Amino acid sequence: MTDSSSASSLIIGGAASSPRAPLPTLPPLALYIHIPWCVRKCPYCDFNSHTASPVLPEQEYVDAMLADLDQDLHAVYGRELSSIFFGGGTPSLFSAEALGRLLEGVKQRIPFADDIEITLEANPGTFEQEKFVAYRKLGINRLSIGIQSFQQEKLKALGRIHNGDEAIRAAGMARQAGFDNFNLDLMHGLPDQSLDDALSDLRQAIELKPTHISWYQLTLEPNTVFWNQPPVLPEDDTLWDIQEAGQALLAEHGYAQYEVSAYAQPGRPARHNLNYWSFGDFIGIGAGAHGKLSHPDGRIVRTWKTRLPKDYLNPAKSFQAGEKALTNDEMPFEFLMNALRLTAGVESRLYPERTGLPLESLDEHRREAEQSGLLQVEPSRLAATERGQLFLNDLLQKFLS
């Protein structure tokens, strides 16, 4: 594997730039914890998720994740965690006892920031009031609830195990359990969905008063049931109408769009995701988890863990499936594919701070993107225009070497 710190220069637009510098400060550090089991695999889902057996190997999996974390500790010594995110799969299938033992083990190894954000993904079909009260007592202070739709025919088409009433009750139970900060995950562009259907879902979500709404269009991903057996989705004109009307409705009710598919009440964006989009660092533990860690000498390394739970739990196999040190010519795309998802973009100074490369190395591609009307002409910020947000892939292509 090539050590990215050994690259002497970056050629962009035919001009050589300076070598990558040591990073002046390391970015915030987060932890992603992947729990890969679900009650049932949804036909649109391309995440690393697997149908759960009647009894989950909670103890063995927690032991494995802590051993996995031990192998990453050398790269984060002296740093603290700003956020933790339990993703999946359906992490709420695990007991509070198991998650508590895991959190305690993590805290013994890496200090927690005083104001750490700890998010747990949950599905309405797995909600139990007593369990969620116990989760809150563990220090988990944010939920992300996978609603997708409140309409029964849409939920059935998506293969979801809950109904609309359970989705509504889940939000109430979250609040009763002490969660004053929670996200509702909602899809649009569903099979046979009309504009009225989509806005009805949004209005119901808003009525539940979450602090955050993730509202995104259903896409057909390879290696899914929907990819092989595509459902009938709304036409492009309907999708455009849904997008415009939905954004206006969310704004009307105080949910500001701060990322392509993320809307939050004032002061309530997801800190874990903001760190990810601003090229922060994160350790990934659990089957198939990905990580990204910066080193003071300028190296930035992406890692990924063994994908299948049975292999991850096999002592004879390595937790880590692979790693890649980012090269200088990969850095613009790697940084911007995250940062430009933010509607306000990021301050330009963040690019040299997080990559070790001079801002000037972007100049030629940046001018081309500005002239195309995809990037804002703003020296102090790297931010997409409204058109650039709509055609983000086209914008990012401008920064491929």
mmCIF file of C-alpha atoms in Angstrom:
data_model
loop_
_atom_site.group_PDB
_atom_site.id
_atom_site.type_symbol
_atom_site.label_atom_id
_atom_site.label_comp_id
_atom_site.label_asym_id
_atom_site.label_seq_id
_atom_site.Cartn_x
_atom_site.Cartn_y
_atom_site.Cartn_z
ATOM 1 C CA MET A 1 0.000 0.000 0.000
ATOM 2 C CA THR A 2 1.286 3.456 -0.896
ATOM 3 C CA ASP A 3 1.938 5.759 2.029
ATOM 4 C CA SER A 4 0.162 8.975 1.040
ATOM 5 C CA SER A 5 2.654 11.084 2.996
ATOM 6 C CA SER A 6 5.385 10.017 0.556
ATOM 7 C CA ALA A 7 3.768 11.742 -2.440
ATOM 8 C CA SER A 8 5.880 14.766 -3.247
ATOM 9 C CA SER A 9 3.391 16.823 -5.199
ATOM 10 C CA LEU A 10 -0.104 16.985 -6.602
ATOM 11 C CA ILE A 11 -0.723 17.793 -10.244
ATOM 12 C CA ILE A 12 -3.959 19.675 -10.743
ATOM 13 C CA GLY A 13 -4.698 21.376 -14.032
ATOM 14 C CA GLY A 14 -1.105 20.764 -15.140
ATOM 15 C CA ALA A 15 0.519 22.743 -12.306
ATOM 16 C CA ALA A 16 2.386 21.127 -9.443
ATOM 17 C CA SER A 17 1.340 22.159 -5.952
ATOM 18 C CA SER A 18 3.229 21.913 -2.668
ATOM 19 C CA PRO A 19 3.629 18.564 -0.925
ATOM 20 C CA ARG A 20 1.063 17.672 1.699
ATOM 21 C CA ALA A 21 1.867 19.353 5.014
ATOM 22 C CA PRO A 22 1.527 17.849 8.481
ATOM 23 C CA LEU A 23 -1.925 18.604 9.859
ATOM 24 C CA PRO A 24 -1.886 21.601 12.235
ATOM 25 C CA THR A 25 -4.628 20.069 14.384
ATOM 26 C CA LEU A 26 -6.519 16.804 14.200
ATOM 27 C CA PRO A 27 -10.257 16.997 13.449
ATOM 28 C CA PRO A 28 -12.961 15.954 15.927
ATOM 29 C CA LEU A 29 -13.192 12.212 16.555
ATOM 30 C CA ALA A 30 -16.398 10.172 16.429
ATOM 31 C CA LEU A 31 -17.246 6.487 16.812
ATOM 32 C CA TYR A 32 -19.562 4.533 14.525
ATOM 33 C CA ILE A 33 -20.896 1.235 15.915
ATOM 34 C CA HIS A 34 -22.518 -1.154 13.448
ATOM 35 C CA ILE A 35 -25.062 -3.709 14.652
ATOM 36 C CA PRO A 36 -25.970 -5.673 11.514
ATOM 37 C CA TRP A 37 -29.163 -7.551 12.407
ATOM 38 C CA CYS A 38 -32.739 -6.682 11.399
ATOM 39 C CA VAL A 39 -36.058 -8.420 11.949
ATOM 40 C CA ARG A 40 -36.365 -8.530 8.164
ATOM 41 C CA LYS A 41 -34.286 -7.218 5.273
ATOM 42 C CA CYS A 42 -36.085 -4.429 3.398
ATOM 43 C CA PRO A 43 -36.178 -4.745 -0.421
ATOM 44 C CA TYR A 44 -34.592 -1.289 -0.984
ATOM 45 C CA CYS A 45 -31.790 -1.665 1.580
ATOM 46 C CA ASP A 46 -28.167 -1.991 0.470
ATOM 47 C CA PHE A 47 -26.692 -1.599 3.959
ATOM 48 C CA ASN A 48 -24.800 -4.442 5.611
ATOM 49 C CA SER A 49 -27.823 -5.915 7.364
ATOM 50 C CA HIS A 50 -28.859 -9.512 7.980
ATOM 51 C CA THR A 51 -32.051 -11.189 9.177
ATOM 52 C CA ALA A 52 -31.795 -11.835 12.915
ATOM 53 C CA SER A 53 -32.036 -15.284 14.471
ATOM 54 C CA PRO A 54 -34.410 -15.702 17.459
ATOM 55 C CA VAL A 55 -31.478 -15.228 19.864
ATOM 56 C CA LEU A 56 -28.820 -12.657 19.049
ATOM 57 C CA PRO A 57 -25.181 -13.241 20.107
ATOM 58 C CA GLU A 58 -25.130 -10.038 22.163
ATOM 59 C CA GLN A 59 -22.338 -10.952 24.567
ATOM 60 C CA GLU A 60 -20.054 -12.357 21.894
ATOM 61 C CA TYR A 61 -20.645 -9.405 19.591
ATOM 62 C CA VAL A 62 -19.962 -6.812 22.304
ATOM 63 C CA ASP A 63 -16.762 -8.674 23.235
ATOM 64 C CA ALA A 64 -15.720 -8.679 19.567
ATOM 65 C CA MET A 65 -16.407 -4.961 19.112
ATOM 66 C CA LEU A 66 -14.345 -4.040 22.164
ATOM 67 C CA ALA A 67 -11.488 -6.223 20.914
ATOM 68 C CA ASP A 68 -11.895 -4.539 17.511
ATOM 69 C CA LEU A 69 -11.702 -1.104 19.151
ATOM 70 C CA ASP A 70 -8.548 -2.139 21.033
ATOM 71 C CA GLN A 71 -6.797 -2.625 17.705
ATOM 72 C CA ASP A 72 -7.594 0.960 16.654
ATOM 73 C CA LEU A 73 -6.597 2.667 19.911
ATOM 74 C CA HIS A 74 -2.984 3.298 18.921
ATOM 75 C CA ALA A 75 -4.226 5.688 16.213
ATOM 76 C CA VAL A 76 -6.372 7.836 18.541
ATOM 77 C CA TYR A 77 -4.341 8.002 21.745
ATOM 78 C CA GLY A 78 -4.912 11.252 23.638
ATOM 79 C CA ARG A 79 -8.100 12.178 21.760
ATOM 80 C CA GLU A 80 -11.704 12.239 22.990
ATOM 81 C CA LEU A 81 -14.972 11.215 21.374
ATOM 82 C CA SER A 82 -17.315 14.026 20.343
ATOM 83 C CA SER A 83 -20.108 11.689 19.186
ATOM 84 C CA ILE A 84 -21.157 8.044 18.962
ATOM 85 C CA PHE A 85 -23.635 6.626 16.465
ATOM 86 C CA PHE A 86 -25.227 3.181 16.711
ATOM 87 C CA GLY A 87 -26.253 2.214 13.170
ATOM 88 C CA GLY A 88 -27.368 -0.919 11.419
ATOM 89 C CA GLY A 89 -29.290 -3.023 10.880
ATOM 90 C CA THR A 90 -31.514 -2.300 13.822
ATOM 91 C CA PRO A 91 -29.434 -1.473 16.916
ATOM 92 C CA SER A 92 -32.591 -1.310 19.061
ATOM 93 C CA LEU A 93 -32.798 -5.106 18.805
ATOM 94 C CA PHE A 94 -29.967 -5.216 21.349
ATOM 95 C CA SER A 95 -30.799 -5.065 25.038
ATOM 96 C CA ALA A 96 -29.950 -2.033 27.165
ATOM 97 C CA GLU A 97 -27.677 -4.296 29.200
ATOM 98 C CA ALA A 98 -25.606 -5.188 26.129
ATOM 99 C CA LEU A 99 -25.367 -1.585 24.904
ATOM 100 C CA GLY A 100 -24.521 -0.421 28.408
ATOM 101 C CA ARG A 101 -21.632 -2.878 28.666
ATOM 102 C CA LEU A 102 -20.385 -1.727 25.278
ATOM 103 C CA LEU A 103 -20.580 1.982 26.152
ATOM 104 C CA GLU A 104 -18.809 1.405 29.444
ATOM 105 C CA GLY A 105 -16.062 -0.514 27.636
ATOM 106 C CA VAL A 106 -15.669 2.274 25.095
ATOM 107 C CA LYS A 107 -15.463 4.931 27.819
ATOM 108 C CA GLN A 108 -12.735 2.989 29.609
ATOM 109 C CA ARG A 109 -10.680 3.143 26.421
ATOM 110 C CA ILE A 110 -11.424 6.625 25.004
ATOM 111 C CA PRO A 111 -12.585 9.666 27.025
ATOM 112 C CA PHE A 112 -16.015 11.118 26.208
ATOM 113 C CA ALA A 113 -16.443 14.847 25.611
ATOM 114 C CA ASP A 114 -18.590 16.469 28.308
ATOM 115 C CA ASP A 115 -21.315 17.244 25.765
ATOM 116 C CA ILE A 116 -21.012 14.022 23.741
ATOM 117 C CA GLU A 117 -23.901 13.212 21.391
ATOM 118 C CA ILE A 118 -24.861 9.507 21.434
ATOM 119 C CA THR A 119 -27.403 8.476 18.781
ATOM 120 C CA LEU A 120 -29.218 5.152 18.468
ATOM 121 C CA GLU A 121 -31.051 4.108 15.317
ATOM 122 C CA ALA A 122 -34.397 2.451 16.087
ATOM 123 C CA ASN A 123 -37.352 1.081 14.162
ATOM 124 C CA PRO A 124 -40.945 1.507 15.391
ATOM 125 C CA GLY A 125 -41.536 -2.248 15.271
ATOM 126 C CA THR A 126 -38.885 -2.744 17.990
ATOM 127 C CA PHE A 127 -40.067 -0.044 20.415
ATOM 128 C CA GLU A 128 -40.680 -1.041 24.024
ATOM 129 C CA GLN A 129 -41.165 1.743 26.570
ATOM 130 C CA GLU A 130 -39.138 0.086 29.314
ATOM 131 C CA LYS A 131 -36.235 -0.652 26.973
ATOM 132 C CA PHE A 132 -36.051 2.959 25.756
ATOM 133 C CA VAL A 133 -36.169 4.354 29.285
ATOM 134 C CA ALA A 134 -33.176 2.113 29.993
ATOM 135 C CA TYR A 135 -31.380 3.325 26.849
ATOM 136 C CA ARG A 136 -31.798 6.923 27.995
ATOM 137 C CA LYS A 137 -30.343 6.103 31.414
ATOM 138 C CA LEU A 138 -27.226 4.747 29.696
ATOM 139 C CA GLY A 139 -26.461 8.237 28.369
ATOM 140 C CA ILE A 140 -27.890 7.683 24.882
ATOM 141 C CA ASN A 141 -29.336 11.144 24.255
ATOM 142 C CA ARG A 142 -30.564 11.068 20.659
ATOM 143 C CA LEU A 143 -32.703 8.666 18.627
ATOM 144 C CA SER A 144 -33.057 8.259 14.875
ATOM 145 C CA ILE A 145 -36.365 6.526 14.192
ATOM 146 C CA GLY A 146 -36.829 4.795 10.833
ATOM 147 C CA ILE A 147 -40.399 5.732 9.891
ATOM 148 C CA GLN A 148 -40.085 5.910 6.041
ATOM 149 C CA SER A 149 -43.870 6.437 5.674
ATOM 150 C CA PHE A 150 -47.021 6.575 7.780
ATOM 151 C CA GLN A 151 -49.218 5.040 5.053
ATOM 152 C CA GLN A 152 -49.882 1.328 5.250
ATOM 153 C CA GLU A 153 -49.750 0.575 1.527
ATOM 154 C CA LYS A 154 -46.416 2.396 1.230
ATOM 155 C CA LEU A 155 -44.983 0.613 4.273
ATOM 156 C CA LYS A 156 -46.051 -2.725 2.829
ATOM 157 C CA ALA A 157 -44.384 -1.909 -0.495
ATOM 158 C CA LEU A 158 -41.177 -1.016 1.375
ATOM 159 C CA GLY A 159 -41.240 -4.261 3.371
ATOM 160 C CA ARG A 160 -41.433 -2.469 6.727
ATOM 161 C CA ILE A 161 -42.593 -4.421 9.799
ATOM 162 C CA HIS A 162 -44.447 -1.515 11.466
ATOM 163 C CA ASN A 163 -47.679 0.291 10.622
ATOM 164 C CA GLY A 164 -48.515 3.989 10.704
ATOM 165 C CA ASP A 165 -50.021 3.921 14.199
ATOM 166 C CA GLU A 166 -46.879 2.251 15.578
ATOM 167 C CA ALA A 167 -44.771 4.928 13.929
ATOM 168 C CA ILE A 168 -46.787 7.669 15.632
ATOM 169 C CA ARG A 169 -46.638 5.879 18.985
ATOM 170 C CA ALA A 170 -42.859 5.428 18.662
ATOM 171 C CA ALA A 171 -42.328 9.199 18.621
ATOM 172 C CA GLY A 172 -44.480 9.584 21.725
ATOM 173 C CA MET A 173 -42.666 6.779 23.502
ATOM 174 C CA ALA A 174 -39.308 8.346 22.673
ATOM 175 C CA ARG A 175 -40.364 11.607 24.267
ATOM 176 C CA GLN A 176 -41.844 9.827 27.335
ATOM 177 C CA ALA A 177 -38.557 7.945 27.747
ATOM 178 C CA GLY A 178 -36.745 11.275 28.086
ATOM 179 C CA PHE A 179 -35.490 11.836 24.549
ATOM 180 C CA ASP A 180 -35.939 15.521 23.772
ATOM 181 C CA ASN A 181 -33.724 15.190 20.691
ATOM 182 C CA PHE A 182 -34.795 12.751 18.004
ATOM 183 C CA ASN A 183 -34.814 12.375 14.236
ATOM 184 C CA LEU A 184 -37.522 10.904 12.045
ATOM 185 C CA ASP A 185 -36.330 9.163 8.876
ATOM 186 C CA LEU A 186 -38.787 9.649 6.019
ATOM 187 C CA MET A 187 -38.660 8.688 2.326
ATOM 188 C CA HIS A 188 -40.342 10.185 -0.706
ATOM 189 C CA GLY A 189 -40.585 9.093 -4.316
ATOM 190 C CA LEU A 190 -42.127 5.816 -3.146
ATOM 191 C CA PRO A 191 -43.907 3.332 -5.444
ATOM 192 C CA ASP A 192 -47.088 4.967 -6.841
ATOM 193 C CA GLN A 193 -46.675 7.946 -4.495
ATOM 194 C CA SER A 194 -48.506 11.164 -5.376
ATOM 195 C CA LEU A 195 -47.642 14.685 -4.289
ATOM 196 C CA ASP A 196 -50.513 14.573 -1.776
ATOM 197 C CA ASP A 197 -49.247 11.252 -0.371
ATOM 198 C CA ALA A 198 -45.753 12.655 0.147
ATOM 199 C CA LEU A 199 -46.944 15.871 1.789
ATOM 200 C CA SER A 200 -49.320 13.917 4.030
ATOM 201 C CA ASP A 201 -46.350 11.927 5.360
ATOM 202 C CA LEU A 202 -44.374 15.127 5.932
ATOM 203 C CA ARG A 203 -47.246 16.851 7.736
ATOM 204 C CA GLN A 204 -47.653 13.853 10.033
ATOM 205 C CA ALA A 205 -43.937 13.853 10.799
ATOM 206 C CA ILE A 206 -43.957 17.598 11.549
ATOM 207 C CA GLU A 207 -46.965 17.164 13.835
ATOM 208 C CA LEU A 208 -44.869 14.803 16.007
ATOM 209 C CA LYS A 209 -42.413 17.679 16.599
ATOM 210 C CA PRO A 210 -39.079 15.909 16.126
ATOM 211 C CA THR A 211 -35.984 18.089 16.406
ATOM 212 C CA HIS A 212 -34.661 16.699 13.118
ATOM 213 C CA ILE A 213 -36.131 15.182 9.946
ATOM 214 C CA SER A 214 -34.146 13.185 7.389
ATOM 215 C CA TRP A 215 -36.218 13.370 4.200
ATOM 216 C CA TYR A 216 -34.766 11.727 1.145
ATOM 217 C CA GLN A 217 -35.789 10.172 -2.150
ATOM 218 C CA LEU A 218 -35.969 6.408 -2.579
ATOM 219 C CA THR A 219 -33.264 5.252 -4.979
ATOM 220 C CA LEU A 220 -32.797 1.808 -6.470
ATOM 221 C CA GLU A 221 -29.443 0.425 -5.341
ATOM 222 C CA PRO A 222 -27.540 -2.548 -6.798
ATOM 223 C CA ASN A 223 -27.701 -5.824 -4.857
ATOM 224 C CA THR A 224 -31.216 -5.160 -3.568
ATOM 225 C CA VAL A 225 -34.567 -6.750 -4.342
ATOM 226 C CA PHE A 226 -35.804 -3.464 -5.803
ATOM 227 C CA TRP A 227 -32.813 -3.346 -8.169
ATOM 228 C CA ASN A 228 -33.652 -6.764 -9.564
ATOM 229 C CA GLN A 229 -37.436 -6.287 -9.447
ATOM 230 C CA PRO A 230 -37.952 -2.531 -9.848
ATOM 231 C CA PRO A 231 -41.231 -1.098 -8.561
ATOM 232 C CA VAL A 232 -43.114 1.608 -10.451
ATOM 233 C CA LEU A 233 -41.798 4.928 -9.130
ATOM 234 C CA PRO A 234 -43.235 8.419 -9.704
ATOM 235 C CA GLU A 235 -42.280 10.256 -12.878
ATOM 236 C CA ASP A 236 -39.621 12.957 -12.781
ATOM 237 C CA ASP A 237 -42.157 15.819 -12.877
ATOM 238 C CA THR A 238 -43.918 14.420 -9.811
ATOM 239 C CA LEU A 239 -40.607 13.904 -8.014
ATOM 240 C CA TRP A 240 -39.672 17.534 -8.689
ATOM 241 C CA ASP A 241 -43.037 18.767 -7.417
ATOM 242 C CA ILE A 242 -42.650 16.668 -4.252
ATOM 243 C CA GLN A 243 -39.154 18.032 -3.634
ATOM 244 C CA GLU A 244 -40.145 21.680 -4.052
ATOM 245 C CA ALA A 245 -43.379 21.482 -2.050
ATOM 246 C CA GLY A 246 -41.790 19.395 0.701
ATOM 247 C CA GLN A 247 -38.877 21.758 1.198
ATOM 248 C CA ALA A 248 -41.266 24.710 1.396
ATOM 249 C CA LEU A 249 -43.417 22.887 3.979
ATOM 250 C CA LEU A 250 -40.423 22.011 6.148
ATOM 251 C CA ALA A 251 -39.107 25.583 6.017
ATOM 252 C CA GLU A 252 -42.551 26.934 6.915
ATOM 253 C CA HIS A 253 -42.459 24.873 10.110
ATOM 254 C CA GLY A 254 -38.951 25.891 11.159
ATOM 255 C CA TYR A 255 -36.929 22.993 9.798
ATOM 256 C CA ALA A 256 -33.894 24.465 8.083
ATOM 257 C CA GLN A 257 -32.212 22.401 5.397
ATOM 258 C CA TYR A 258 -28.529 22.122 6.241
ATOM 259 C CA GLU A 259 -27.627 19.112 4.074
ATOM 260 C CA VAL A 260 -29.029 17.521 0.911
ATOM 261 C CA SER A 261 -31.559 15.442 2.878
ATOM 262 C CA ALA A 262 -31.309 16.772 6.445
ATOM 263 C CA TYR A 263 -33.594 19.356 8.075
ATOM 264 C CA ALA A 264 -33.327 20.529 11.664
ATOM 265 C CA GLN A 265 -34.835 22.901 14.171
ATOM 266 C CA PRO A 266 -32.472 25.723 15.218
ATOM 267 C CA GLY A 267 -29.407 24.364 17.003
ATOM 268 C CA ARG A 268 -30.375 20.727 16.393
ATOM 269 C CA PRO A 269 -28.392 19.425 13.409
ATOM 270 C CA ALA A 270 -26.895 15.964 13.876
ATOM 271 C CA ARG A 271 -23.418 16.596 15.229
ATOM 272 C CA HIS A 272 -22.175 13.141 14.287
ATOM 273 C CA ASN A 273 -23.181 13.663 10.664
ATOM 274 C CA LEU A 274 -21.824 17.216 10.588
ATOM 275 C CA ASN A 275 -18.452 15.822 11.636
ATOM 276 C CA TYR A 276 -18.628 13.248 8.851
ATOM 277 C CA TRP A 277 -19.582 15.818 6.207
ATOM 278 C CA SER A 278 -16.842 18.221 7.284
ATOM 279 C CA PHE A 279 -14.149 15.541 6.853
ATOM 280 C CA GLY A 280 -13.841 14.779 10.540
ATOM 281 C CA ASP A 281 -12.434 11.513 11.855
ATOM 282 C CA PHE A 282 -14.346 8.434 12.922
ATOM 283 C CA ILE A 283 -13.509 4.963 14.130
ATOM 284 C CA GLY A 284 -15.774 2.211 12.825
ATOM 285 C CA ILE A 285 -16.347 -0.969 14.812
ATOM 286 C CA GLY A 286 -18.680 -3.855 14.068
ATOM 287 C CA ALA A 287 -19.290 -6.009 11.018
ATOM 288 C CA GLY A 288 -18.702 -4.022 7.831
ATOM 289 C CA ALA A 289 -18.070 -0.709 9.644
ATOM 290 C CA HIS A 290 -15.965 1.917 7.890
ATOM 291 C CA GLY A 291 -13.573 4.377 9.506
ATOM 292 C CA LYS A 292 -11.429 7.359 8.563
ATOM 293 C CA LEU A 293 -8.499 8.539 10.687
ATOM 294 C CA SER A 294 -6.075 11.429 10.230
ATOM 295 C CA HIS A 295 -2.519 11.305 11.521
ATOM 296 C CA PRO A 296 -0.349 14.258 12.547
ATOM 297 C CA ASP A 297 2.173 13.500 9.770
ATOM 298 C CA GLY A 298 -0.545 14.133 7.166
ATOM 299 C CA ARG A 299 -1.577 10.552 6.423
ATOM 300 C CA ILE A 300 -5.338 10.011 6.128
ATOM 301 C CA VAL A 301 -6.399 6.369 6.186
ATOM 302 C CA ARG A 302 -9.776 4.801 5.443
ATOM 303 C CA THR A 303 -10.490 1.374 6.935
ATOM 304 C CA TRP A 304 -13.250 -1.210 6.598
ATOM 305 C CA LYS A 305 -14.074 -4.172 8.770
ATOM 306 C CA THR A 306 -14.991 -7.770 7.990
ATOM 307 C CA ARG A 307 -18.521 -7.711 6.577
ATOM 308 C CA LEU A 308 -20.262 -10.979 7.519
ATOM 309 C CA PRO A 309 -21.211 -11.316 11.215
ATOM 310 C CA LYS A 310 -20.110 -14.979 11.307
ATOM 311 C CA ASP A 311 -16.659 -13.984 10.040
ATOM 312 C CA TYR A 312 -16.461 -10.966 12.347
ATOM 313 C CA LEU A 313 -17.196 -13.264 15.308
ATOM 314 C CA ASN A 314 -14.645 -15.869 14.159
ATOM 315 C CA PRO A 315 -11.490 -15.545 16.313
ATOM 316 C CA ALA A 316 -9.444 -17.002 13.469
ATOM 317 C CA LYS A 317 -10.309 -14.056 11.187
ATOM 318 C CA SER A 318 -9.135 -10.460 11.339
ATOM 319 C CA PHE A 319 -11.568 -7.695 12.280
ATOM 320 C CA GLN A 320 -10.096 -5.425 9.635
ATOM 321 C CA ALA A 321 -10.794 -6.374 6.040
ATOM 322 C CA GLY A 322 -8.743 -3.603 4.474
ATOM 323 C CA GLU A 323 -7.341 -0.101 4.613
ATOM 324 C CA LYS A 324 -6.327 2.582 2.172
ATOM 325 C CA ALA A 325 -4.165 5.643 2.659
ATOM 326 C CA LEU A 326 -5.621 8.484 0.594
ATOM 327 C CA THR A 327 -3.293 9.850 -2.041
ATOM 328 C CA ASN A 328 -2.962 13.537 -2.835
ATOM 329 C CA ASP A 329 -4.824 13.260 -6.121
ATOM 330 C CA GLU A 330 -7.787 11.626 -4.355
ATOM 331 C CA MET A 331 -8.044 14.273 -1.688
ATOM 332 C CA PRO A 332 -10.125 16.984 -3.446
ATOM 333 C CA PHE A 333 -12.908 14.550 -4.343
ATOM 334 C CA GLU A 334 -12.781 12.802 -0.940
ATOM 335 C CA PHE A 335 -13.100 16.102 0.913
ATOM 336 C CA LEU A 336 -15.667 17.754 -1.331
ATOM 337 C CA MET A 337 -18.024 14.799 -1.791
ATOM 338 C CA ASN A 338 -18.892 15.329 1.861
ATOM 339 C CA ALA A 339 -18.457 19.066 2.365
ATOM 340 C CA LEU A 340 -20.533 20.080 -0.662
ATOM 341 C CA ARG A 341 -23.534 18.118 0.619
ATOM 342 C CA LEU A 342 -23.863 20.843 3.261
ATOM 343 C CA THR A 343 -26.114 23.621 1.962
ATOM 344 C CA ALA A 344 -23.806 26.264 3.438
ATOM 345 C CA GLY A 345 -20.688 24.343 2.463
ATOM 346 C CA VAL A 346 -17.619 24.799 4.650
ATOM 347 C CA GLU A 347 -15.107 27.560 5.286
ATOM 348 C CA SER A 348 -12.313 27.392 2.715
ATOM 349 C CA ARG A 349 -9.682 27.213 5.454
ATOM 350 C CA LEU A 350 -11.007 23.782 6.414
ATOM 351 C CA TYR A 351 -9.551 22.252 3.253
ATOM 352 C CA PRO A 352 -5.864 22.802 4.149
ATOM 353 C CA GLU A 353 -6.584 22.109 7.833
ATOM 354 C CA ARG A 354 -8.175 18.721 7.157
ATOM 355 C CA THR A 355 -6.122 17.579 4.143
ATOM 356 C CA GLY A 356 -2.672 19.135 4.557
ATOM 357 C CA LEU A 357 -2.924 20.460 0.980
ATOM 358 C CA PRO A 358 -2.885 24.160 -0.008
ATOM 359 C CA LEU A 359 -6.196 25.710 -0.960
ATOM 360 C CA GLU A 360 -4.555 26.979 -4.151
ATOM 361 C CA SER A 361 -4.280 23.410 -5.411
ATOM 362 C CA LEU A 362 -8.034 23.565 -6.085
ATOM 363 C CA ASP A 363 -7.886 26.799 -8.075
ATOM 364 C CA GLU A 364 -8.257 25.559 -11.653
ATOM 365 C CA HIS A 365 -11.058 23.100 -10.927
ATOM 366 C CA ARG A 366 -12.705 25.637 -8.643
ATOM 367 C CA ARG A 367 -12.817 28.283 -11.393
ATOM 368 C CA GLU A 368 -14.299 25.764 -13.816
ATOM 369 C CA ALA A 369 -17.019 24.813 -11.300
ATOM 370 C CA GLU A 370 -17.785 28.492 -10.624
ATOM 371 C CA GLN A 371 -18.031 29.277 -14.343
ATOM 372 C CA SER A 372 -20.450 26.351 -14.742
ATOM 373 C CA GLY A 373 -22.721 27.888 -12.109
ATOM 374 C CA LEU A 374 -22.302 24.877 -9.804
ATOM 375 C CA LEU A 375 -20.022 26.395 -7.155
ATOM 376 C CA GLN A 376 -20.534 29.704 -5.373
ATOM 377 C CA VAL A 377 -18.047 32.456 -6.162
ATOM 378 C CA GLU A 378 -17.073 33.008 -2.554
ATOM 379 C CA PRO A 379 -13.353 32.985 -1.655
ATOM 380 C CA SER A 380 -13.928 32.267 2.037
ATOM 381 C CA ARG A 381 -16.251 29.296 1.480
ATOM 382 C CA LEU A 382 -16.501 26.119 -0.548
ATOM 383 C CA ALA A 383 -20.237 25.819 -1.203
ATOM 384 C CA ALA A 384 -22.469 24.585 -4.001
ATOM 385 C CA THR A 385 -24.985 26.878 -5.629
ATOM 386 C CA GLU A 386 -28.639 25.817 -5.646
ATOM 387 C CA ARG A 387 -28.001 24.347 -9.080
ATOM 388 C CA GLY A 388 -24.889 22.629 -7.771
ATOM 389 C CA GLN A 389 -26.926 21.006 -5.004
ATOM 390 C CA LEU A 390 -29.305 19.611 -7.612
ATOM 391 C CA PHE A 391 -26.459 18.365 -9.806
ATOM 392 C CA LEU A 392 -23.972 17.423 -7.095
ATOM 393 C CA ASN A 393 -22.435 14.548 -9.049
ATOM 394 C CA ASP A 394 -21.697 16.874 -11.960
ATOM 395 C CA LEU A 395 -20.089 19.339 -9.556
ATOM 396 C CA LEU A 396 -17.919 16.688 -7.953
ATOM 397 C CA GLN A 397 -16.746 15.443 -11.328
ATOM 398 C CA LYS A 398 -15.044 18.826 -11.777
ATOM 399 C CA PHE A 399 -12.628 17.917 -8.979
ATOM 400 C CA LEU A 400 -11.576 14.495 -10.256
ATOM 401 C CA SER A 401 -7.971 14.559 -11.447
#
